[in-house]
mmCIF file of C-alpha atoms and ligand atoms in Angstrom:
data_model
loop_
_atom_site.group_PDB
_atom_site.id
_atom_site.type_symbol
_atom_site.label_atom_id
_atom_site.label_comp_id
_atom_site.label_asym_id
_atom_site.label_seq_id
_atom_site.Cartn_x
_atom_site.Cartn_y
_atom_site.Cartn_z
ATOM 1 C CA MET D 1 79.887 -16.491 -52.003
ATOM 2 C CA GLN D 2 83.265 -16.349 -53.242
ATOM 3 C CA LYS D 3 84.754 -16.137 -56.737
ATOM 4 C CA ILE D 4 88.476 -17.678 -56.976
ATOM 5 C CA PRO D 5 89.797 -16.813 -60.051
ATOM 6 C CA PHE D 6 92.015 -19.688 -62.396
ATOM 7 C CA ASN D 7 94.632 -21.330 -59.662
ATOM 8 C CA GLN D 8 97.758 -22.843 -62.238
ATOM 9 C CA ASP D 9 98.436 -25.006 -59.074
ATOM 10 C CA CYS D 10 95.653 -27.454 -60.003
ATOM 11 C CA TRP D 11 96.702 -28.084 -63.122
ATOM 12 C CA THR D 12 100.549 -29.184 -62.847
ATOM 13 C CA GLY D 13 101.922 -32.704 -63.488
ATOM 14 C CA ARG D 14 105.189 -34.955 -64.913
ATOM 15 C CA VAL D 15 107.474 -33.084 -68.045
ATOM 16 C CA ASP D 16 108.384 -35.753 -70.561
ATOM 17 C CA SER D 17 110.029 -33.379 -72.680
ATOM 18 C CA GLU D 18 112.118 -35.927 -74.326
ATOM 19 C CA ASP D 19 109.318 -37.045 -75.576
ATOM 20 C CA GLY D 20 107.822 -33.939 -77.319
ATOM 21 C CA GLU D 21 104.224 -33.271 -77.955
ATOM 22 C CA GLN D 22 103.868 -36.754 -78.138
ATOM 23 C CA GLY D 23 104.525 -36.497 -74.054
ATOM 24 C CA LEU D 24 101.771 -33.767 -73.210
ATOM 25 C CA ARG D 25 99.547 -34.066 -70.780
ATOM 26 C CA ILE D 26 96.581 -32.273 -70.190
ATOM 27 C CA TYR D 27 97.748 -29.784 -67.697
ATOM 28 C CA GLN D 28 99.937 -29.019 -70.194
ATOM 29 C CA VAL D 29 96.737 -27.621 -72.710
ATOM 30 C CA ILE D 30 95.150 -25.299 -70.019
ATOM 31 C CA ARG D 31 94.988 -22.248 -70.082
ATOM 32 C CA ASP D 32 93.152 -19.020 -67.900
ATOM 33 C CA TYR D 33 89.644 -18.563 -69.870
ATOM 34 C CA LYS D 34 90.186 -14.673 -69.142
ATOM 35 C CA ASN D 35 93.346 -14.783 -71.772
ATOM 36 C CA ILE D 36 91.116 -16.852 -74.278
ATOM 37 C CA LYS D 37 91.794 -15.659 -78.094
ATOM 38 C CA ALA D 38 88.505 -14.210 -80.274
ATOM 39 C CA SER D 39 89.709 -16.581 -82.439
ATOM 40 C CA SER D 40 89.381 -19.705 -80.445
ATOM 41 C CA VAL D 41 86.447 -22.163 -82.095
ATOM 42 C CA GLN D 42 84.040 -23.656 -79.454
ATOM 43 C CA PRO D 43 86.308 -24.429 -76.780
ATOM 44 C CA LYS D 44 85.856 -26.040 -73.543
ATOM 45 C CA VAL D 45 85.526 -24.323 -70.594
ATOM 46 C CA PHE D 46 86.033 -25.559 -66.766
ATOM 47 C CA VAL D 47 83.990 -24.148 -64.195
ATOM 48 C CA GLY D 48 83.850 -24.858 -60.620
ATOM 49 C CA PHE D 49 81.336 -24.662 -58.689
ATOM 50 C CA CYS D 50 81.910 -25.691 -54.841
ATOM 51 C CA SER D 51 78.995 -26.332 -53.084
ATOM 52 C CA GLU D 52 77.365 -29.114 -50.743
ATOM 53 C CA GLU D 53 74.800 -26.668 -49.318
ATOM 54 C CA GLY D 54 72.802 -28.855 -51.297
ATOM 55 C CA VAL D 55 73.577 -32.351 -49.995
ATOM 56 C CA GLU D 56 73.533 -30.934 -46.549
ATOM 57 C CA ARG D 57 69.880 -29.758 -46.713
ATOM 58 C CA ASN D 58 68.775 -33.085 -48.440
ATOM 59 C CA LYS D 59 70.078 -34.788 -45.132
ATOM 60 C CA GLY D 60 73.265 -36.271 -47.227
ATOM 61 C CA ARG D 61 76.746 -36.435 -46.247
ATOM 62 C CA ILE D 62 78.776 -33.553 -47.148
ATOM 63 C CA GLY D 63 82.659 -33.490 -48.516
ATOM 64 C CA ALA D 64 81.496 -31.996 -51.984
ATOM 65 C CA LYS D 65 82.489 -28.473 -51.650
ATOM 66 C CA ASN D 66 86.431 -29.027 -52.424
ATOM 67 C CA SER D 67 86.256 -31.573 -55.352
ATOM 68 C CA PRO D 68 86.074 -29.406 -58.400
ATOM 69 C CA ASP D 69 90.173 -28.563 -57.783
ATOM 70 C CA LEU D 70 90.785 -32.133 -56.430
ATOM 71 C CA ILE D 71 89.832 -33.420 -59.695
ATOM 72 C CA ARG D 72 91.028 -30.971 -61.610
ATOM 73 C CA LYS D 73 94.168 -32.474 -60.034
ATOM 74 C CA SER D 74 93.350 -35.831 -61.455
ATOM 75 C CA LEU D 75 92.516 -34.721 -64.527
ATOM 76 C CA ALA D 76 95.944 -32.787 -65.046
ATOM 77 C CA ASN D 77 98.288 -35.493 -65.045
ATOM 78 C CA LEU D 78 96.285 -37.773 -67.876
ATOM 79 C CA PRO D 79 98.375 -38.224 -71.318
ATOM 80 C CA LEU D 80 96.834 -36.154 -74.119
ATOM 81 C CA HIS D 81 95.205 -38.869 -76.728
ATOM 82 C CA PHE D 82 93.398 -36.640 -78.757
ATOM 83 C CA SER D 83 94.616 -33.618 -81.278
ATOM 84 C CA THR D 84 93.574 -29.896 -79.687
ATOM 85 C CA THR D 85 93.035 -27.519 -82.207
ATOM 86 C CA ASP D 86 92.522 -25.136 -79.321
ATOM 87 C CA PHE D 87 93.650 -24.810 -75.593
ATOM 88 C CA ILE D 88 91.424 -25.760 -72.917
ATOM 89 C CA TYR D 89 90.045 -23.216 -70.283
ATOM 90 C CA ASP D 90 89.312 -22.803 -66.732
ATOM 91 C CA THR D 91 87.605 -19.686 -64.942
ATOM 92 C CA GLY D 92 87.896 -20.927 -61.543
ATOM 93 C CA ASN D 93 85.335 -21.684 -59.046
ATOM 94 C CA ILE D 94 82.228 -20.306 -57.588
ATOM 95 C CA ILE D 95 82.390 -20.975 -53.890
ATOM 96 C CA CYS D 96 79.118 -21.198 -51.580
ATOM 97 C CA ASP D 97 80.729 -20.789 -48.072
ATOM 98 C CA ASP D 98 77.676 -18.710 -46.393
ATOM 99 C CA LYS D 99 74.769 -21.685 -46.903
ATOM 100 C CA ASN D 100 73.473 -18.827 -49.719
ATOM 101 C CA LEU D 101 73.539 -21.242 -52.212
ATOM 102 C CA GLU D 102 70.297 -19.390 -54.304
ATOM 103 C CA ALA D 103 73.626 -16.187 -54.415
ATOM 104 C CA ALA D 104 76.024 -18.738 -55.333
ATOM 105 C CA ARG D 105 73.687 -20.237 -58.371
ATOM 106 C CA GLU D 106 73.339 -16.196 -59.585
ATOM 107 C CA GLU D 107 76.913 -16.226 -60.411
ATOM 108 C CA GLN D 108 76.809 -19.593 -61.817
ATOM 109 C CA ILE D 109 73.848 -18.873 -64.044
ATOM 110 C CA HIS D 110 75.569 -15.506 -64.812
ATOM 111 C CA GLN D 111 78.447 -16.880 -65.847
ATOM 112 C CA ILE D 112 77.797 -20.030 -67.563
ATOM 113 C CA ASP D 113 75.141 -17.877 -69.799
ATOM 114 C CA LYS D 114 78.346 -15.734 -71.091
ATOM 115 C CA ILE D 115 80.496 -18.758 -72.035
ATOM 116 C CA ILE D 116 77.336 -20.384 -73.965
ATOM 117 C CA LYS D 117 76.208 -17.151 -75.491
ATOM 118 C CA LYS D 118 79.958 -17.294 -77.136
ATOM 119 C CA ASN D 119 79.101 -20.600 -78.274
ATOM 120 C CA HIS D 120 81.965 -22.383 -75.857
ATOM 121 C CA PHE D 121 81.182 -25.374 -74.077
ATOM 122 C CA PRO D 122 80.726 -25.379 -70.382
ATOM 123 C CA ILE D 123 82.200 -28.036 -68.190
ATOM 124 C CA VAL D 124 80.986 -27.530 -64.897
ATOM 125 C CA ILE D 125 82.834 -29.902 -61.811
ATOM 126 C CA GLY D 126 80.544 -29.442 -59.011
ATOM 127 C CA GLY D 127 79.719 -29.632 -55.805
ATOM 128 C CA GLY D 128 76.627 -31.760 -54.991
ATOM 129 C CA HIS D 129 73.847 -32.296 -57.336
ATOM 130 C CA GLU D 130 72.279 -28.906 -56.844
ATOM 131 C CA THR D 131 74.675 -27.698 -59.378
ATOM 132 C CA ALA D 132 72.568 -28.928 -62.222
ATOM 133 C CA LEU D 133 69.694 -26.161 -61.443
ATOM 134 C CA GLY D 134 71.833 -23.142 -62.410
ATOM 135 C CA ASP D 135 73.521 -25.102 -65.392
ATOM 136 C CA PHE D 136 70.104 -25.984 -67.157
ATOM 137 C CA LEU D 137 69.139 -22.713 -66.239
ATOM 138 C CA ALA D 138 71.801 -21.301 -68.245
ATOM 139 C CA LEU D 139 71.283 -22.990 -71.275
ATOM 140 C CA ALA D 140 67.562 -22.121 -71.319
ATOM 141 C CA LYS D 141 68.640 -18.769 -71.672
ATOM 142 C CA SER D 142 69.789 -19.302 -75.044
ATOM 143 C CA TYR D 143 67.692 -22.347 -75.880
ATOM 144 C CA THR D 144 64.149 -24.377 -75.628
ATOM 145 C CA ASN D 145 64.119 -27.233 -77.056
ATOM 146 C CA ILE D 146 66.457 -29.247 -74.726
ATOM 147 C CA GLY D 147 67.156 -32.768 -73.920
ATOM 148 C CA ILE D 148 68.322 -33.593 -70.467
ATOM 149 C CA ILE D 149 70.241 -36.386 -69.846
ATOM 150 C CA ASN D 150 71.093 -37.512 -66.064
ATOM 151 C CA ILE D 151 73.724 -40.387 -65.697
ATOM 152 C CA ASP D 152 72.323 -41.418 -62.161
ATOM 153 C CA ALA D 153 70.951 -43.752 -59.800
ATOM 154 C CA HIS D 154 68.366 -41.165 -58.527
ATOM 155 C CA PHE D 155 65.762 -39.191 -60.253
ATOM 156 C CA ASP D 156 66.546 -36.294 -58.074
ATOM 157 C CA LEU D 157 62.744 -35.084 -58.576
ATOM 158 C CA ARG D 158 62.003 -34.043 -55.173
ATOM 159 C CA ILE D 159 59.654 -31.156 -54.523
ATOM 160 C CA PRO D 160 61.252 -27.982 -52.389
ATOM 161 C CA ASN D 161 60.273 -28.391 -48.842
ATOM 162 C CA PRO D 162 60.798 -25.674 -49.222
ATOM 163 C CA GLN D 163 64.400 -25.405 -50.040
ATOM 164 C CA SER D 164 66.166 -26.297 -53.011
ATOM 165 C CA THR D 165 68.513 -28.956 -52.433
ATOM 166 C CA SER D 166 70.659 -31.605 -54.094
ATOM 167 C CA GLY D 167 67.744 -33.874 -54.572
ATOM 168 C CA THR D 168 65.160 -31.546 -56.601
ATOM 169 C CA PRO D 169 67.009 -29.687 -59.346
ATOM 170 C CA PHE D 170 65.004 -32.149 -61.919
ATOM 171 C CA TYR D 171 61.726 -31.592 -60.229
ATOM 172 C CA GLU D 172 62.733 -27.653 -60.267
ATOM 173 C CA MET D 173 63.423 -27.627 -64.366
ATOM 174 C CA ALA D 174 60.245 -29.714 -64.554
ATOM 175 C CA LYS D 175 58.497 -26.819 -62.987
ATOM 176 C CA TYR D 176 60.371 -24.001 -65.181
ATOM 177 C CA CYS D 177 59.523 -25.902 -68.116
ATOM 178 C CA GLU D 178 55.367 -25.924 -67.472
ATOM 179 C CA GLU D 179 56.056 -22.211 -66.632
ATOM 180 C CA ASN D 180 57.550 -21.590 -69.809
ATOM 181 C CA LYS D 181 54.952 -23.791 -71.832
ATOM 182 C CA LEU D 182 58.491 -26.071 -72.702
ATOM 183 C CA ASN D 183 58.230 -29.619 -72.684
ATOM 184 C CA PHE D 184 59.797 -31.315 -70.153
ATOM 185 C CA ASN D 185 62.556 -33.619 -71.882
ATOM 186 C CA TYR D 186 64.049 -35.615 -69.248
ATOM 187 C CA ILE D 187 66.222 -38.718 -69.464
ATOM 188 C CA PRO D 188 67.466 -40.349 -66.441
ATOM 189 C CA ILE D 189 69.821 -42.779 -67.160
ATOM 190 C CA GLY D 190 70.815 -45.787 -63.898
ATOM 191 C CA ILE D 191 68.062 -45.348 -62.077
ATOM 192 C CA GLN D 192 68.103 -47.858 -59.083
ATOM 193 C CA GLU D 193 64.825 -49.493 -58.020
ATOM 194 C CA LEU D 194 66.193 -49.563 -54.160
ATOM 195 C CA GLY D 195 67.408 -45.866 -54.520
ATOM 196 C CA ASN D 196 64.087 -43.939 -55.105
ATOM 197 C CA THR D 197 60.897 -44.417 -53.361
ATOM 198 C CA LYS D 198 57.500 -44.954 -54.615
ATOM 199 C CA ALA D 199 56.474 -41.242 -54.309
ATOM 200 C CA LEU D 200 59.900 -40.564 -56.935
ATOM 201 C CA PHE D 201 58.712 -43.281 -59.526
ATOM 202 C CA ASN D 202 55.292 -42.069 -59.296
ATOM 203 C CA ARG D 203 56.086 -38.565 -59.677
ATOM 204 C CA ALA D 204 58.356 -39.398 -62.761
ATOM 205 C CA GLU D 205 55.686 -41.333 -64.187
ATOM 206 C CA ASN D 206 53.085 -38.281 -64.021
ATOM 207 C CA LEU D 207 55.941 -36.000 -65.698
ATOM 208 C CA SER D 208 56.155 -38.465 -68.613
ATOM 209 C CA VAL D 209 59.836 -38.854 -67.855
ATOM 210 C CA ASN D 210 61.418 -41.281 -70.094
ATOM 211 C CA PHE D 211 64.033 -43.140 -67.602
ATOM 212 C CA ILE D 212 66.387 -45.932 -68.252
ATOM 213 C CA MET D 213 67.288 -48.138 -65.271
ATOM 214 C CA ALA D 214 70.647 -49.687 -64.628
ATOM 215 C CA ASP D 215 69.496 -53.002 -65.136
ATOM 216 C CA GLU D 216 68.847 -52.373 -68.545
ATOM 217 C CA VAL D 217 72.130 -50.953 -69.166
ATOM 218 C CA HIS D 218 73.284 -54.310 -67.623
ATOM 219 C CA LEU D 219 71.505 -56.297 -69.649
ATOM 220 C CA ASN D 220 71.628 -54.875 -73.266
ATOM 221 C CA LEU D 221 74.273 -51.646 -73.113
ATOM 222 C CA ASN D 222 73.725 -51.966 -77.260
ATOM 223 C CA LYS D 223 70.121 -51.311 -77.141
ATOM 224 C CA VAL D 224 70.419 -48.714 -74.731
ATOM 225 C CA LEU D 225 72.967 -46.634 -76.786
ATOM 226 C CA GLU D 226 70.824 -47.282 -80.375
ATOM 227 C CA ASP D 227 67.510 -46.685 -78.710
ATOM 228 C CA LEU D 228 70.048 -43.571 -76.869
ATOM 229 C CA LYS D 229 70.758 -42.394 -80.752
ATOM 230 C CA ILE D 230 67.265 -42.139 -81.900
ATOM 231 C CA VAL D 231 65.918 -40.175 -79.174
ATOM 232 C CA ILE D 232 67.983 -37.396 -78.759
ATOM 233 C CA GLN D 233 67.157 -36.765 -82.685
ATOM 234 C CA GLN D 234 63.978 -34.885 -81.198
ATOM 235 C CA PHE D 235 65.761 -32.279 -79.796
ATOM 236 C CA ASP D 236 67.823 -29.223 -80.644
ATOM 237 C CA VAL D 237 70.367 -29.622 -78.170
ATOM 238 C CA LEU D 238 71.599 -31.758 -74.968
ATOM 239 C CA TYR D 239 72.178 -30.540 -71.518
ATOM 240 C CA VAL D 240 74.053 -33.720 -70.078
ATOM 241 C CA SER D 241 74.473 -34.040 -66.376
ATOM 242 C CA LEU D 242 76.851 -36.875 -64.480
ATOM 243 C CA ASP D 243 76.239 -37.701 -60.984
ATOM 244 C CA MET D 244 79.321 -40.441 -59.626
ATOM 245 C CA ASP D 245 76.568 -42.028 -57.678
ATOM 246 C CA VAL D 246 75.457 -43.389 -61.091
ATOM 247 C CA PHE D 247 78.442 -45.712 -60.581
ATOM 248 C CA ASP D 248 78.705 -48.614 -58.653
ATOM 249 C CA ALA D 249 80.467 -48.498 -55.214
ATOM 250 C CA ALA D 250 83.131 -50.736 -56.560
ATOM 251 C CA TYR D 251 83.987 -48.595 -58.989
ATOM 252 C CA ALA D 252 82.878 -45.001 -57.108
ATOM 253 C CA PRO D 253 82.978 -45.017 -53.240
ATOM 254 C CA GLY D 254 83.911 -41.503 -52.590
ATOM 255 C CA VAL D 255 80.314 -40.238 -53.450
ATOM 256 C CA SER D 256 77.468 -38.726 -50.953
ATOM 257 C CA ALA D 257 75.190 -41.963 -51.636
ATOM 258 C CA THR D 258 77.175 -45.057 -52.818
ATOM 259 C CA THR D 259 75.255 -47.289 -55.246
ATOM 260 C CA VAL D 260 74.731 -50.896 -55.111
ATOM 261 C CA ASN D 261 74.288 -52.586 -58.890
ATOM 262 C CA GLY D 262 75.402 -49.272 -60.075
ATOM 263 C CA LEU D 263 77.084 -48.847 -63.852
ATOM 264 C CA THR D 264 80.711 -49.478 -65.014
ATOM 265 C CA PRO D 265 82.909 -47.365 -66.260
ATOM 266 C CA PHE D 266 82.852 -48.825 -69.814
ATOM 267 C CA GLN D 267 79.040 -48.483 -69.750
ATOM 268 C CA VAL D 268 79.197 -44.535 -69.043
ATOM 269 C CA LYS D 269 82.181 -43.875 -71.377
ATOM 270 C CA TYR D 270 79.903 -45.654 -74.325
ATOM 271 C CA ILE D 271 77.107 -43.678 -73.256
ATOM 272 C CA LEU D 272 78.978 -40.832 -73.102
ATOM 273 C CA LYS D 273 80.147 -41.150 -76.496
ATOM 274 C CA VAL D 274 76.968 -41.782 -78.175
ATOM 275 C CA LEU D 275 75.869 -38.244 -76.055
ATOM 276 C CA MET D 276 78.797 -36.277 -77.443
ATOM 277 C CA ASN D 277 79.020 -37.461 -80.939
ATOM 278 C CA SER D 278 75.442 -36.008 -81.631
ATOM 279 C CA ASN D 279 77.279 -32.925 -81.073
ATOM 280 C CA LYS D 280 74.106 -31.341 -80.014
ATOM 281 C CA VAL D 281 75.455 -31.364 -76.581
ATOM 282 C CA LYS D 282 75.905 -27.745 -75.420
ATOM 283 C CA ILE D 283 76.986 -28.568 -71.830
ATOM 284 C CA PHE D 284 78.463 -31.301 -69.115
ATOM 285 C CA ASP D 285 78.327 -31.085 -65.766
ATOM 286 C CA LEU D 286 80.203 -34.037 -62.718
ATOM 287 C CA VAL D 287 78.702 -33.847 -59.582
ATOM 288 C CA GLU D 288 78.550 -35.502 -56.144
ATOM 289 C CA TYR D 289 82.372 -36.410 -56.269
ATOM 290 C CA ASN D 290 83.199 -36.455 -51.950
ATOM 291 C CA SER D 291 86.595 -37.295 -51.302
ATOM 292 C CA LEU D 292 86.206 -37.637 -47.870
ATOM 293 C CA TYR D 293 84.418 -41.373 -48.834
ATOM 294 C CA ASP D 294 87.255 -41.772 -51.822
ATOM 295 C CA VAL D 295 89.608 -44.594 -51.433
ATOM 296 C CA ASP D 296 93.582 -43.941 -52.535
ATOM 297 C CA ASN D 297 91.754 -41.621 -55.177
ATOM 298 C CA SER D 298 90.136 -43.512 -57.094
ATOM 299 C CA THR D 299 86.490 -41.940 -57.664
ATOM 300 C CA ALA D 300 88.681 -38.507 -58.339
ATOM 301 C CA LYS D 301 90.505 -40.757 -61.107
ATOM 302 C CA LEU D 302 87.364 -42.342 -62.861
ATOM 303 C CA SER D 303 85.879 -38.609 -62.437
ATOM 304 C CA ALA D 304 88.445 -37.398 -64.535
ATOM 305 C CA GLN D 305 88.452 -39.606 -67.046
ATOM 306 C CA MET D 306 84.868 -39.093 -67.795
ATOM 307 C CA ILE D 307 85.447 -35.417 -67.965
ATOM 308 C CA TYR D 308 88.784 -36.654 -70.275
ATOM 309 C CA GLU D 309 85.711 -38.342 -72.958
ATOM 310 C CA VAL D 310 84.042 -35.307 -72.945
ATOM 311 C CA LEU D 311 87.111 -33.248 -73.765
ATOM 312 C CA ARG D 312 88.350 -36.021 -76.425
ATOM 313 C CA CYS D 313 84.957 -34.993 -78.671
HETATM 314 N N1 LIG U 9 71.177 -36.176 -54.786
HETATM 315 C C1 LIG U 9 70.146 -36.578 -54.619
HETATM 316 N N2 LIG U 9 70.568 -37.808 -53.610
HETATM 317 C C2 LIG U 9 69.258 -38.684 -53.482
HETATM 318 C C3 LIG U 9 69.763 -39.875 -52.540
HETATM 319 C C4 LIG U 9 69.656 -39.771 -50.831
HETATM 320 C C5 LIG U 9 70.329 -40.903 -50.016
HETATM 321 O O1 LIG U 9 69.776 -42.049 -50.703
HETATM 322 O O2 LIG U 9 71.094 -40.296 -49.020
HETATM 323 C C6 LIG U 9 67.932 -38.425 -53.448
HETATM 324 O O3 LIG U 9 67.627 -37.435 -52.564
HETATM 325 O O4 LIG U 9 67.148 -39.290 -53.795
HETATM 326 MN MN1 LIG U 10 71.778 -37.090 -58.179
#
C-alpha cells in the first residue's frame, strides 16, 4: 500500500481570465486538503482509492487502478455553474499495489473516518467496487441508521470465498450489520436481471433487500424518484455508491463488466439529485471506471459529470 499526496498536475485546464469569476472551472477551486482552514463548513473532499485487486479476485477485467487521476483530469476542466462558499479539497490517493487489499482498506477507513468526524464530505473515487466496503465501515464508525444506496447493475452480494472482492462488499456490510445488531438497509438501483444469477436474487430476497430494477427506472423514472424520496426518510444518513456499469454500454464502455439495457445519464443524474437534496448523504463513491475499455474518454467524462452533480448540491 502506498499513500500519494495531493497532485496539482491532475487539476489543470483552460484559463479564461478575460471572463473573471464567470470563466472559472473546477480545477481553479480545488485545494490540497492538508491546507484546509478550520473555518471550512462541510467541504467536499476527494479521496482516490486506486485498487483493482478486488476486480481481479472477482475474475473481472482489471484496469481500474489508475481511474482516480483520470477522472480528476476530466473533472478539472468542467465549468463552474454553482457558487462555492468554500474550496473543494483533495487528499490524494491510496494505492493498493501489493495485492494487499485489506491493508489499503485499513488506511482508507482511517482517512475517511477522520474526514467524516470533522463533518466534511468525502467523495471517494475508485477503484473497483471493493472500494465500497471501506467507505461504509468508515461511515459506520459515526452512524448506525444508515441507508445504503448502490446505483449498480449488480447486487454485489457475493459471499467471500474466502476473500473480499469487488463482488462481495454489500454482503460484507450485511454481515457487519448482523454482527452489530443493525438493520441492513440496502437499496440497489438499476439492477439487471441478466447481470445477476438466481442465487444473487435469492440472497437479496433473504436479506430483505429493497431493490429497484433498471426496467422500473426505464418505465417510470418519476415514480422511482417519488418512492425514493419516501423510503429514505426513515434513515438518519445515506451512503451512496455509483458503479459506472449501471449505465448502458453505449454511455459507459469503459467499465469492467459492460451492461445492456443500462440506465442513461439523465436517469442517474435525477436519482442523484433526489438523494443529494435529502441532505442526508454523508459519503459518496464512484467506482468501476476502467480506462482500458473506454472510447474517447467518454466514460471518464460521464464519471466526472456524475461527480459534478454531487459537488453542486
Ligand atoms: N463487481 C461486481 N461484478 C459483477 C459482475 C461480474 C461480471 O459480470 O463479470 C458480479 O460480481 O456479479
Ligand atoms: Mn458493483
